[in-house]
Coordinates of C-alpha atoms in Angstrom, one line a residue:
M15 CA 11.1 34.9 6.0
N16 CA 7.9 32.7 5.4
N17 CA 8.5 33.0 1.6
I18 CA 12.1 31.8 2.1
E19 CA 10.9 28.7 4.2
R20 CA 8.1 27.9 1.6
K21 CA 10.7 28.0 -1.0
T22 CA 13.5 25.9 0.8
S23 CA 10.6 23.2 1.6
L24 CA 9.3 23.1 -2.1
L25 CA 12.0 21.1 -3.6
P26 CA 12.4 18.4 -0.8
M27 CA 8.5 18.3 -0.9
I28 CA 8.6 17.7 -4.6
S29 CA 11.2 15.0 -4.2
V30 CA 9.5 13.2 -1.4
T31 CA 6.2 13.4 -3.3
V32 CA 7.8 11.6 -6.3
L33 CA 9.2 9.1 -3.7
F34 CA 5.8 8.3 -2.3
F35 CA 4.5 7.7 -5.8
M36 CA 7.4 5.4 -6.7
W37 CA 6.9 3.5 -3.4
G38 CA 3.4 2.8 -4.2
F39 CA 4.2 1.8 -7.7
I40 CA 7.0 -0.5 -6.9
T41 CA 4.7 -2.3 -4.1
S42 CA 1.7 -2.9 -6.4
L43 CA 4.1 -4.0 -9.1
N44 CA 4.6 -7.3 -7.1
D45 CA 0.9 -8.1 -8.2
V46 CA 2.1 -8.2 -11.8
L47 CA 5.3 -10.2 -10.9
I48 CA 3.5 -13.0 -9.0
P49 CA 1.4 -14.2 -12.1
Y50 CA 4.5 -13.5 -14.4
L51 CA 6.9 -15.4 -12.6
K52 CA 4.4 -18.1 -11.6
G53 CA 4.2 -18.7 -15.4
V54 CA 7.8 -18.5 -16.3
Y55 CA 8.9 -20.8 -13.5
S56 CA 5.6 -23.0 -13.5
L57 CA 5.0 -22.3 -9.9
S58 CA 2.1 -23.3 -7.5
H59 CA -0.1 -20.5 -6.1
F60 CA 1.8 -20.9 -2.7
Q61 CA 5.3 -20.7 -4.4
A62 CA 4.2 -17.6 -6.4
N63 CA 3.0 -15.7 -3.3
I64 CA 6.5 -16.2 -1.7
V65 CA 7.4 -12.9 -3.7
Q66 CA 5.3 -11.2 -1.0
F67 CA 6.9 -13.0 1.8
A68 CA 10.3 -12.0 0.7
F69 CA 9.2 -8.2 0.1
F70 CA 7.1 -7.8 3.2
G71 CA 9.3 -9.9 5.4
A72 CA 11.9 -7.4 4.8
Y73 CA 9.7 -4.7 6.5
F74 CA 9.5 -6.8 9.7
V75 CA 13.3 -7.3 9.8
G76 CA 14.1 -3.8 9.1
A77 CA 11.5 -2.3 11.5
F78 CA 12.6 -4.7 14.2
I79 CA 16.2 -3.6 14.0
F80 CA 15.1 0.0 14.2
Y81 CA 13.1 -0.9 17.2
L82 CA 15.8 -2.5 19.0
F83 CA 18.2 0.4 18.5
A84 CA 15.4 2.9 19.6
R85 CA 14.9 0.8 22.9
K86 CA 18.6 1.3 23.6
G87 CA 18.5 5.0 23.3
K88 CA 20.2 4.9 19.9
D89 CA 17.5 5.9 17.4
P90 CA 19.0 5.5 13.9
I91 CA 16.8 8.4 12.5
T92 CA 18.0 10.7 15.2
K93 CA 21.5 9.9 14.7
M94 CA 21.5 10.0 10.8
G95 CA 18.7 12.5 10.4
Y96 CA 15.7 12.1 8.1
K97 CA 17.3 13.1 5.0
N98 CA 20.3 10.6 5.3
T99 CA 17.8 7.9 6.2
L100 CA 15.9 8.7 3.1
L101 CA 18.9 8.6 1.0
I102 CA 20.2 5.2 2.3
G103 CA 16.9 3.7 1.6
L104 CA 16.7 5.4 -2.0
I105 CA 20.3 3.8 -2.6
I106 CA 19.5 0.4 -1.3
A107 CA 16.2 0.3 -3.3
S108 CA 18.0 1.4 -6.5
V109 CA 20.8 -1.4 -6.0
A110 CA 18.0 -3.7 -5.5
C111 CA 16.1 -2.9 -8.6
F112 CA 19.5 -2.9 -10.6
L113 CA 20.2 -6.7 -9.1
F114 CA 16.6 -7.5 -10.0
A115 CA 17.2 -6.3 -13.6
L116 CA 20.3 -8.2 -14.0
T117 CA 18.6 -11.4 -12.6
A118 CA 15.9 -11.1 -15.2
K119 CA 18.5 -10.4 -18.0
N120 CA 20.5 -13.5 -17.1
N121 CA 17.4 -15.9 -16.4
L122 CA 18.7 -16.7 -12.9
P123 CA 16.7 -18.9 -10.5
F124 CA 13.6 -18.0 -8.8
S125 CA 15.4 -17.7 -5.4
T126 CA 17.5 -15.0 -6.7
F127 CA 14.7 -12.8 -7.6
L128 CA 13.4 -13.3 -3.9
L129 CA 16.9 -12.2 -2.4
T130 CA 16.6 -9.0 -4.4
L131 CA 13.1 -8.5 -3.5
F132 CA 14.0 -8.8 0.2
L133 CA 16.7 -6.2 -0.4
L134 CA 14.2 -3.8 -2.0
G135 CA 11.9 -4.4 0.9
I136 CA 14.9 -3.2 3.3
G137 CA 15.3 -0.2 1.1
L138 CA 11.6 0.7 1.3
T139 CA 11.6 0.0 5.0
F140 CA 14.0 3.1 5.5
L141 CA 11.6 5.2 3.5
Q142 CA 8.4 3.9 5.4
I143 CA 10.0 4.7 8.7
A144 CA 11.7 8.2 7.7
A145 CA 9.3 9.7 5.1
N146 CA 6.1 10.6 7.0
P147 CA 7.8 12.4 9.9
F148 CA 10.1 14.1 7.2
V149 CA 7.1 15.3 5.4
S150 CA 5.9 16.8 8.7
I151 CA 9.0 19.0 9.1
L152 CA 8.9 20.5 5.7
G153 CA 7.2 23.6 6.7
D154 CA 4.5 24.7 9.3
R155 CA 3.6 22.2 11.6
S156 CA -0.1 23.1 11.5
T157 CA -0.2 22.1 8.0
A158 CA 1.5 18.9 8.4
S159 CA -1.4 16.9 7.9
S160 CA -2.3 18.4 4.7
R161 CA 1.2 17.7 3.3
L162 CA 1.0 14.0 4.6
N163 CA -2.5 13.6 2.9
L164 CA -1.1 14.8 -0.4
T165 CA 1.9 12.6 -0.3
Q166 CA -0.3 9.5 0.6
A167 CA -2.6 10.4 -2.3
F168 CA 0.2 10.1 -4.6
N169 CA 1.3 6.8 -3.0
S170 CA -2.2 5.6 -4.0
L171 CA -1.9 7.0 -7.4
G172 CA 1.3 4.8 -7.8
T173 CA -0.5 1.8 -6.6
T174 CA -3.2 2.3 -9.1
L175 CA -1.0 2.9 -12.0
G176 CA 1.4 0.0 -11.1
P177 CA -0.7 -2.9 -12.2
A178 CA -2.1 -0.9 -15.4
L179 CA 1.2 0.2 -16.6
G180 CA 3.2 -2.8 -15.2
G181 CA 0.9 -5.3 -16.9
F182 CA 1.2 -3.7 -20.3
L183 CA 4.8 -3.6 -20.2
V184 CA 5.4 -7.1 -18.7
F185 CA 2.5 -9.1 -20.4
D186 CA 2.2 -7.1 -23.5
Y187 CA 4.9 -4.9 -24.8
F188 CA 8.2 -6.6 -23.6
S189 CA 7.0 -10.1 -23.7
H190 CA 6.6 -9.9 -27.4
H191 CA 10.3 -9.1 -27.8
T192 CA 11.8 -11.4 -25.0
E193 CA 12.1 -14.8 -23.9
G194 CA 12.1 -16.2 -20.1
T195 CA 12.3 -13.6 -17.4
T196 CA 13.7 -10.8 -19.3
A197 CA 10.4 -9.1 -20.1
V198 CA 10.9 -7.4 -16.5
F199 CA 14.5 -6.4 -17.4
M200 CA 13.9 -2.9 -18.6
P201 CA 11.0 -1.9 -16.2
Y202 CA 13.1 -2.4 -13.1
M203 CA 16.3 -0.9 -14.9
F204 CA 14.3 2.0 -15.3
L205 CA 13.1 2.0 -11.8
A206 CA 16.7 1.7 -10.5
C207 CA 17.8 4.8 -12.5
L208 CA 14.8 6.7 -11.4
L209 CA 15.3 5.8 -7.6
L210 CA 19.0 6.9 -8.0
A211 CA 17.9 10.1 -9.8
V212 CA 15.5 10.9 -6.8
A213 CA 18.3 10.2 -4.4
V214 CA 20.8 12.6 -6.1
F215 CA 18.0 15.2 -6.2
L216 CA 17.3 14.8 -2.5
Y217 CA 21.1 14.9 -1.8
L218 CA 21.6 18.2 -3.8
T219 CA 18.6 19.8 -2.2
P220 CA 19.3 22.0 1.0
I221 CA 17.2 21.0 3.9
T222 CA 17.2 23.5 6.6
Q223 CA 14.0 22.2 8.5
E224 CA 15.7 19.3 10.4
Q225 CA 15.8 20.7 13.8
E226 CA 14.4 17.5 15.4
T227 CA 16.0 16.7 18.9
Q228 CA 16.2 13.4 20.4
T229 CA 13.6 12.6 23.1
S230 CA 14.8 10.7 26.1
T231 CA 13.7 7.3 26.7
T232 CA 11.4 6.8 29.7
K233 CA 10.5 3.8 31.7
G234 CA 7.1 3.1 32.4
E235 CA 4.4 0.6 31.8
S236 CA 5.1 -1.6 28.8
I237 CA 2.9 -0.8 25.9
F238 CA 2.5 -4.6 25.7
K239 CA 0.3 -4.3 28.7
K240 CA -2.1 -2.1 27.0
P241 CA -4.6 -4.6 25.2
Y242 CA -5.9 -1.9 22.6
V243 CA -2.4 -1.4 21.5
V244 CA -1.6 -5.0 21.1
L245 CA -4.9 -5.6 19.4
G246 CA -4.2 -2.6 17.1
A247 CA -0.9 -4.1 16.2
L248 CA -2.9 -7.3 15.2
G249 CA -5.2 -5.0 13.2
I250 CA -2.3 -3.7 11.2
F251 CA -1.2 -7.4 10.6
F252 CA -4.7 -8.4 9.4
Y253 CA -5.3 -5.4 7.3
V254 CA -2.0 -5.4 5.5
G255 CA -2.3 -9.1 5.0
A256 CA -5.8 -9.0 3.6
E257 CA -5.1 -6.0 1.4
V258 CA -1.9 -7.7 -0.1
S259 CA -3.3 -11.1 -0.3
I260 CA -6.3 -10.0 -2.5
G261 CA -4.0 -7.9 -4.8
S262 CA -1.6 -10.7 -5.1
N263 CA -4.0 -13.3 -6.1
F264 CA -6.6 -11.3 -8.2
V265 CA -4.8 -11.8 -11.3
A266 CA -4.9 -15.7 -11.0
Y267 CA -8.7 -15.3 -9.6
M268 CA -9.6 -13.5 -12.9
K269 CA -7.7 -15.8 -15.0
E270 CA -9.4 -18.9 -13.6
T271 CA -12.9 -17.6 -13.2
L272 CA -13.2 -15.7 -16.5
Q273 CA -10.4 -17.0 -18.5
K274 CA -8.9 -13.5 -19.0
P275 CA -5.4 -13.1 -19.9
E276 CA -2.8 -11.6 -17.5
N277 CA -2.5 -8.3 -19.1
L278 CA -6.3 -7.6 -19.0
A279 CA -6.7 -9.0 -15.4
S280 CA -4.0 -6.6 -14.4
A281 CA -5.9 -3.7 -15.8
F282 CA -8.8 -4.7 -13.8
L283 CA -6.6 -4.9 -10.8
S284 CA -5.8 -1.1 -11.0
Y285 CA -9.4 -0.5 -10.1
Y286 CA -8.7 -2.5 -6.8
W287 CA -5.9 -0.2 -6.0
G288 CA -7.6 2.8 -7.6
G289 CA -10.6 2.2 -5.2
A290 CA -8.2 2.7 -2.3
M291 CA -7.2 6.1 -3.6
I292 CA -10.7 7.2 -4.2
G293 CA -11.8 6.0 -0.7
R294 CA -8.7 7.8 1.0
F295 CA -9.8 11.1 -0.8
L296 CA -13.5 10.7 0.1
G297 CA -12.3 9.8 3.7
A298 CA -10.2 12.8 3.9
V299 CA -13.2 15.1 3.2
S300 CA -15.5 13.1 5.1
L301 CA -13.5 13.6 8.2
S302 CA -13.0 17.2 7.7
N303 CA -14.7 20.2 9.3
N304 CA -16.4 21.5 6.2
K305 CA -20.1 22.0 5.8
A306 CA -22.1 19.0 4.7
S307 CA -23.0 20.6 1.5
K308 CA -19.4 21.5 0.7
K309 CA -18.3 18.0 1.7
I310 CA -20.8 16.4 -0.7
I311 CA -19.7 18.6 -3.7
S312 CA -15.9 18.0 -2.9
M313 CA -16.4 14.2 -2.6
I314 CA -18.3 14.0 -6.1
I315 CA -15.7 16.0 -7.7
L316 CA -12.7 14.0 -6.4
A317 CA -14.5 10.6 -7.1
V318 CA -15.3 11.5 -10.7
S319 CA -11.8 12.8 -11.3
C320 CA -10.1 9.7 -9.7
F321 CA -12.4 7.4 -11.7
A322 CA -11.6 9.4 -14.9
I323 CA -7.9 8.9 -14.2
I324 CA -8.3 5.0 -13.6
F325 CA -10.4 4.7 -16.8
F326 CA -8.6 6.5 -19.2
V327 CA -5.2 4.9 -18.3
N328 CA -6.8 1.5 -18.9
Y329 CA -8.6 2.6 -22.0
F330 CA -5.3 3.7 -23.7
L331 CA -3.2 0.9 -22.4
H332 CA -5.5 -2.0 -22.5
G333 CA -8.7 -1.0 -24.4
L334 CA -11.1 -1.3 -21.6
V335 CA -14.2 0.6 -22.5
F336 CA -17.0 2.2 -20.3
H337 CA -19.4 -0.8 -20.6
Q338 CA -16.7 -3.1 -19.1
V339 CA -16.1 -1.1 -16.0
W340 CA -19.3 1.0 -15.3
F341 CA -20.4 -1.3 -12.5
F342 CA -17.4 0.1 -10.3
I343 CA -19.5 3.4 -10.2
V344 CA -22.2 1.4 -8.3
F345 CA -19.8 0.5 -5.6
I346 CA -18.4 4.2 -5.5
V347 CA -21.8 5.4 -4.7
L348 CA -22.1 2.7 -1.9
N349 CA -18.8 4.1 -0.5
F350 CA -20.5 7.5 -0.2
I351 CA -23.4 6.0 1.8
F352 CA -21.4 4.0 4.1
F353 CA -19.0 7.0 4.8
Y354 CA -22.3 8.9 5.9
L355 CA -23.1 5.9 8.1
G356 CA -19.7 6.1 9.6
K357 CA -20.6 9.7 11.2
G358 CA -16.7 10.7 10.8
K359 CA -16.0 8.3 13.7
P360 CA -12.8 6.3 12.9
A361 CA -13.7 3.2 14.9
L362 CA -17.4 3.0 13.7
T363 CA -16.2 3.6 10.1
L364 CA -13.7 0.9 10.6
G365 CA -16.2 -1.6 11.9
I366 CA -18.8 -0.6 9.1
F367 CA -16.3 -0.8 6.3
S368 CA -14.9 -4.3 7.6
M369 CA -18.4 -5.7 7.7
V370 CA -19.1 -4.6 4.1
N371 CA -15.9 -6.1 3.0
L372 CA -17.0 -9.3 4.6
G373 CA -20.2 -9.0 2.5
L374 CA -18.6 -8.5 -0.6
I375 CA -16.4 -11.6 -0.2
I376 CA -19.3 -13.7 0.6
S377 CA -21.2 -12.5 -2.3
S378 CA -18.1 -13.3 -4.5
F379 CA -18.8 -16.9 -3.4
I380 CA -22.3 -17.0 -4.7
A381 CA -22.6 -14.4 -7.4
A382 CA -22.1 -15.0 -11.3
P383 CA -18.4 -14.5 -12.2
Q384 CA -18.7 -11.3 -13.8
I385 CA -20.5 -9.9 -10.7
A386 CA -17.9 -11.6 -8.3
V387 CA -15.0 -10.0 -9.8
W388 CA -16.4 -6.5 -9.1
C389 CA -17.1 -7.5 -5.6
I390 CA -13.5 -8.4 -5.1
L391 CA -12.3 -5.0 -6.8
A392 CA -14.7 -2.9 -4.7
I393 CA -12.9 -4.2 -1.5
G394 CA -10.2 -1.5 -2.4
L395 CA -12.8 1.1 -1.8
F396 CA -13.4 -0.1 1.7
N397 CA -9.9 -0.9 2.6
S398 CA -9.0 2.8 2.0
I399 CA -9.2 4.2 5.5
M400 CA -8.3 1.1 7.5
W401 CA -4.7 1.6 7.9
G402 CA -5.1 5.2 9.1
N403 CA -8.0 4.4 11.4
V404 CA -6.3 1.2 12.9
F405 CA -3.0 3.1 13.4
T406 CA -4.7 6.2 15.2
L407 CA -6.8 4.1 17.3
A408 CA -3.8 2.0 18.5
I409 CA -1.6 4.8 19.3
D410 CA -4.3 7.1 20.8
G411 CA -3.2 8.5 24.3
L412 CA 0.2 6.9 24.5
G413 CA 2.1 10.2 24.9
K414 CA 5.9 9.5 25.2
Q415 CA 5.4 5.8 24.3
T416 CA 4.2 6.7 20.8
A417 CA 7.3 6.2 19.1
S418 CA 7.7 2.6 20.6
A419 CA 4.2 1.7 19.7
S420 CA 4.5 3.1 16.1
S421 CA 7.8 0.9 15.4
I422 CA 5.8 -2.2 16.7
L423 CA 2.9 -1.3 14.2
I424 CA 5.2 -0.9 11.4
M425 CA 6.6 -4.4 12.2
M426 CA 3.2 -5.7 11.8
I427 CA 3.3 -5.0 8.0
V428 CA 4.7 -8.5 8.1
G429 CA 1.0 -9.5 7.7
G430 CA 1.7 -8.8 3.9
A431 CA 4.5 -11.4 4.1
L432 CA 2.5 -14.3 5.8
L433 CA -1.1 -14.1 4.6
P434 CA -0.6 -14.2 0.7
P435 CA 1.4 -17.5 0.7
L436 CA -1.3 -18.8 3.1
Q437 CA -3.9 -18.0 0.6
G438 CA -1.8 -19.4 -2.0
L439 CA -1.6 -22.7 -0.1
L440 CA -5.3 -22.6 0.3
A441 CA -6.0 -22.0 -3.4
D442 CA -3.8 -25.0 -4.3
G443 CA -5.9 -27.2 -2.1
I444 CA -9.6 -25.8 -2.5
G445 CA -9.3 -23.5 -5.6
I446 CA -8.6 -19.8 -6.0
K447 CA -12.4 -18.7 -5.5
Y448 CA -12.7 -20.1 -1.8
S449 CA -8.9 -19.1 -0.9
F450 CA -10.5 -15.7 -0.1
I451 CA -11.6 -17.2 3.1
I452 CA -8.0 -15.8 4.3
P453 CA -8.9 -12.1 3.8
M454 CA -12.4 -12.8 5.2
I455 CA -11.0 -13.9 8.5
S456 CA -8.9 -10.6 8.4
Y457 CA -11.9 -8.4 8.1
C458 CA -13.9 -10.4 10.8
Y459 CA -11.1 -9.4 13.3
L460 CA -10.9 -5.8 12.1
C461 CA -14.6 -5.4 12.6
F462 CA -14.0 -6.7 16.1
Y463 CA -11.4 -4.1 16.6
G464 CA -13.3 -1.2 15.2
L465 CA -16.4 -2.2 17.3
K466 CA -15.0 -3.1 20.6
G467 CA -11.0 -4.0 20.6
Y468 CA -10.0 -0.2 20.3
K469 CA -11.5 0.5 23.7
I470 CA -10.4 -2.5 25.9
D471 CA -8.7 -1.3 29.1
K472 CA -8.2 2.0 27.6
Q473 CA -7.8 4.7 30.2

């Protein structure tokens, strides 16, 4: 029977793993779109960052609607099922990519791109809300965490490859053969077809594990009266906002500080998102129950393997050689050291990593441009565990109120919609270099939450 269950879980597990990869790829592709559309439409930094406002604003709208239904005892996922929720999300995202491609093909106004990106964000909201619990029911519950870690790792792989491959296609390959916005036509048409193919594959895959039952809604103390939950929601807001702001503005930052072309800057950006992938792998090992010697060996193997993937992708696509990127290894070693200082404690590690990121941003203000660029890129290594740590600390001990709190935390992804345009507005006023004050403020708050905020009035 166990063999049969494993076989029935394998196909949906493969499809949802591909889904996580594409989800990450599409999200980080926005960092390529921003400088590309900025050039095509002659936009200011603020106007270009409206791309993230449209995309991540959809997360807030979608999650808020889900939350309202859940509060009325009409949880959409319980009624539709995880599989159908994922299928709806995939179809919406596929249609959005198709409309985006048509918009690019016909060189329509910038506002049309924003509408299609909002629709794409709505589709990904369905996936965001349903994908994680869906993975958890695809087999033995005792190994659910292992499956979730695997899918999250592929999500990080997608965010790593997105800037490298997207930058190559948009700024190099297609830009030489097209005019206006048509350079993004083929990439998004391909994504539309691929998302539809995943939807068809998932539809045809038998799912026998959907045995979830609706939990009754219980009245009790509002989670808004629990300070550590509300402060945790703000933590998600500032974390996502900081992470997206840095990714959104890095290409412009490198272009202005080192006068590098967009395609090369996009290649370097993949080290930022790749750092998050490396940090998540190292964090998973660091927080495990393995012996210290086994942890160290595993962390070294994973770090070397992940760095090799990032390096060779950018070497073949953009010609980046080792002497141009070796400095990133220094920060990987520092990541090892600070994981050790965190002692496997989520709150302490969050506080330490936030302080490190503060130091990296301050260093970027005073260091030579070549060093400053790597200070910004290294932030990805220390962003890695923040989402998981803040989320875990914010829902700790909530019991039956966990679902409501989770919906509110997902809504706070809206930080990715609001902070990038704010940084863009600041960049227009004081320059791109010092606009990184915006993520700096975010890390100040995250430091507070990791050291004190997570335990305020916690019973």
